[in-house]
Amino acid sequence: MSLARGPAIIRNLNRFDVLNTIRLHDNQISRSELAEVTGLSQATISSIVSHLIKEGALVEEGSHPLAIRGRGRPLVSLRLAPNYMHVAGVKIATHQIVVSLTDFTGNVLTSENISCEPLEFTASHLADFVAKAVRVCVKKAKMEFSDVSGVGVGLPGYVDCASGTVYWSPVFQSRNVEFGAMLSPKFDVPVFVENDANLVTLAEHWFGLAKGLKHVSVITIEHGTGSGLIINGNLFRGARGIGAEFGHTKLVFDGPPCQCGQNGCMETHTAGFAILREAQAVGFRIPAKKLDYHARLDLLRKVVERAENGDQRYRKIFQQMGQYLGLGIANLVNLINPERVVVCEGAVTCSHLYGESLRSTIREMVIAPLRDNVDLMIHHWGDEVWARGAASLVLQELDQRDTTPVRQVLSVPKAAKRRRRRSVKGEK
């Protein structure tokens, strides 16, 4: 079987390379800089850029502020056109669903936070709920769904983006859910389902602390512990689409039970539920009844407060958390040698309690040649990072497909019918 790439595939790859490079350069770059960064010829860059300008994806905006060439002639700066395409992003958590609408540059136009417990839904009912929530968000932005070119959905667990299969997730009652297949018929645009930590990783790579880097590990800490990897500038998913499950790497045999069904996972020592388990072991009172997300969050904050107030029993919990997390990160550094490791904290910020033990453990466990070159950054993120991550996923997938916005490829009769309908509404 021939593995040669045809002209159409090469053209799509080059187009994606150009768009991705513009995104990673603060949405401002010249043609000559594009050629230098991508390695494509000036003729190829000129052809791709001309096509994208004609299509409406790129605009020229005067002179580039940092470069002048020739006889004082300024370089023309290229930018993405924000309104060229709009995409919807959905983040399904154990306690809420966040829906957003984002433009072609990744800016969030509007969003909706819906408090609910998805675990109480069947998978099919959850798909219906998501579809309705997306349409409500689009309407809130005073747009029609025909203006949306794709939908990205992120959720925790083992997710294969290529097939849309969720092998396991804490938001589903059952395993092996074909969630992508359930969602796709509800929309007339491409739908992508992805692990939520991968969405954070994409957002960090496009807009945040990993921007422009080739090799990065991003770790998320909230109720569970997740991760994503950027290798050679691309999101790494592995052969089955569920690689980089840092939170479910094993630390000890016969360790504490994990919500995934196994024992001894990283998140059984680093996630929110692990902190509560350890706090209960030293006398912290946790009600026997089933607790919702907000009750657990309130308890976590009380544990953090006791540690901040100097109670050594609680300070030790976070010290041990830092050691386990540090051991895992050291293994990652030794394995893939990333340029940077980004730790993203969720609703509860406690790095000031585990940061020292985290860094000292990393330094102790990382091999000598890499020890002085570990770039570790810790920061807090909010719901918007999920939205921008979901947007990044959809835009990245659509960029690679050479896909024009849905509104531009409507059949003539259908488009004319919509124009007539809008015209009638305007006359009333």
Coordinates of C-alpha atoms in Angstrom, one line a residue, residues 62-214:
G62 CA -0.8 47.8 7.4
S63 CA 2.8 47.4 8.2
H64 CA 4.4 44.9 10.6
P65 CA 5.7 46.8 13.6
L66 CA 8.9 44.9 14.0
A67 CA 10.2 44.4 10.5
I68 CA 11.2 46.6 7.6
R69 CA 12.9 45.4 4.5
G70 CA 14.2 46.6 1.1
R71 CA 14.2 50.4 0.6
G72 CA 12.4 51.2 3.7
R73 CA 9.3 49.3 2.6
P74 CA 7.4 47.9 5.6
L75 CA 6.3 44.3 5.7
V76 CA 2.6 43.8 5.5
S77 CA 1.2 42.2 8.7
L78 CA -1.3 39.3 8.3
R79 CA -4.0 38.6 10.9
L80 CA -6.8 36.1 11.3
A81 CA -10.2 37.5 10.6
P82 CA -12.2 37.0 13.8
N83 CA -15.7 36.7 12.2
Y84 CA -14.5 34.3 9.5
M85 CA -15.7 31.4 11.6
H86 CA -17.4 30.7 14.9
V87 CA -17.3 27.5 16.9
A88 CA -19.1 26.3 20.0
G89 CA -17.3 24.7 23.0
V90 CA -18.7 22.6 25.7
K91 CA -17.1 21.4 28.9
I92 CA -18.9 18.7 30.8
A93 CA -17.9 18.5 34.5
T94 CA -19.3 16.4 37.3
H95 CA -21.1 19.5 38.6
Q96 CA -21.8 21.7 35.7
I97 CA -21.9 22.2 31.9
V98 CA -20.1 25.2 30.5
V99 CA -21.0 26.3 26.9
S100 CA -19.3 29.0 25.0
L101 CA -19.2 30.6 21.5
T102 CA -15.8 31.6 20.2
D103 CA -14.6 33.4 17.1
F104 CA -11.8 32.4 14.6
T105 CA -9.1 33.9 16.8
G106 CA -10.3 32.0 19.9
N107 CA -11.9 34.9 21.7
V108 CA -14.9 33.9 23.8
L109 CA -18.0 35.9 22.7
T110 CA -20.5 34.5 25.2
S111 CA -20.8 31.6 27.6
E112 CA -23.3 29.8 29.8
N113 CA -22.7 28.0 33.1
I114 CA -25.4 25.5 33.8
S115 CA -25.3 23.9 37.3
C116 CA -26.3 20.2 37.0
E117 CA -25.0 16.7 37.8
P118 CA -24.5 14.9 34.4
L119 CA -24.2 11.6 36.2
E120 CA -28.0 11.8 36.8
F121 CA -28.6 11.8 33.0
T122 CA -28.5 8.8 30.7
A123 CA -25.9 9.4 27.9
S124 CA -28.6 10.0 25.3
H125 CA -30.4 12.5 27.5
L126 CA -27.1 14.2 28.2
A127 CA -26.5 14.5 24.4
D128 CA -30.0 16.1 24.1
F129 CA -29.2 18.5 26.9
V130 CA -25.9 19.5 25.4
A131 CA -27.5 20.2 22.0
K132 CA -30.1 22.4 23.5
A133 CA -27.6 24.3 25.6
V134 CA -25.4 25.0 22.6
R135 CA -28.4 26.5 20.7
V136 CA -29.3 28.6 23.7
C137 CA -25.8 30.0 23.9
V138 CA -25.8 30.8 20.1
K139 CA -29.1 32.6 20.5
K140 CA -27.7 34.5 23.4
A141 CA -25.0 35.8 21.1
K142 CA -27.8 37.0 18.7
M143 CA -26.6 34.6 16.0
E144 CA -28.1 31.6 14.2
F145 CA -26.7 28.1 14.4
S146 CA -26.0 28.3 10.7
D147 CA -23.2 30.7 11.8
V148 CA -21.5 27.9 13.7
S149 CA -18.9 25.8 11.9
G150 CA -18.2 23.2 14.5
V151 CA -18.7 22.0 18.1
G152 CA -16.1 20.8 20.5
V153 CA -17.0 18.8 23.7
G154 CA -14.6 18.1 26.5
L155 CA -15.1 15.8 29.5
P156 CA -13.0 13.9 32.0
G157 CA -12.0 10.3 31.5
Y158 CA -10.7 8.0 28.8
V159 CA -11.7 9.6 25.5
D160 CA -10.8 8.7 21.9
C161 CA -11.2 11.9 19.9
A162 CA -11.0 10.1 16.5
S163 CA -14.0 7.9 17.2
G164 CA -15.8 10.1 19.8
T165 CA -15.8 7.1 22.1
V166 CA -15.7 7.6 25.9
Y167 CA -14.3 4.4 27.4
W168 CA -14.8 5.7 30.9
S169 CA -15.8 9.0 32.5
P170 CA -17.0 10.1 36.0
V171 CA -19.9 11.9 34.2
F172 CA -21.4 8.7 32.7
Q173 CA -23.1 5.8 34.5
S174 CA -21.7 3.3 32.0
R175 CA -18.5 2.6 30.0
N176 CA -17.8 2.6 26.3
V177 CA -20.2 5.4 25.4
E178 CA -20.3 6.3 21.7
F179 CA -20.9 10.0 22.7
G180 CA -19.7 11.4 19.4
A181 CA -22.1 9.3 17.5
M182 CA -24.9 10.5 19.8
L183 CA -24.1 14.1 19.4
S184 CA -23.4 14.3 15.6
P185 CA -27.0 13.8 14.4
K186 CA -28.1 16.8 16.5
F187 CA -25.8 19.2 14.6
D188 CA -25.3 20.0 11.0
V189 CA -21.6 20.7 11.6
P190 CA -18.6 18.6 12.7
V191 CA -18.6 17.5 16.3
F192 CA -15.4 16.6 18.2
V193 CA -15.3 14.9 21.6
E194 CA -12.1 15.2 23.6
N195 CA -10.5 14.6 27.0
D196 CA -10.9 17.8 29.0
A197 CA -7.2 17.9 30.1
N198 CA -6.3 17.9 26.4
L199 CA -8.5 21.0 25.9
V200 CA -6.6 22.8 28.7
T201 CA -3.3 21.7 27.0
L202 CA -4.4 23.1 23.7
A203 CA -5.5 26.4 25.3
E204 CA -2.1 26.7 27.1
H205 CA -0.3 25.9 23.8
W206 CA -2.3 28.5 21.8
F207 CA -2.9 31.2 24.4
G208 CA -1.1 30.5 27.6
L209 CA 2.1 29.5 29.4
A210 CA 3.0 26.8 26.7
K211 CA 2.5 29.2 23.7
G212 CA 5.0 28.5 21.0
L213 CA 6.8 25.7 22.7
K214 CA 7.5 22.3 21.0

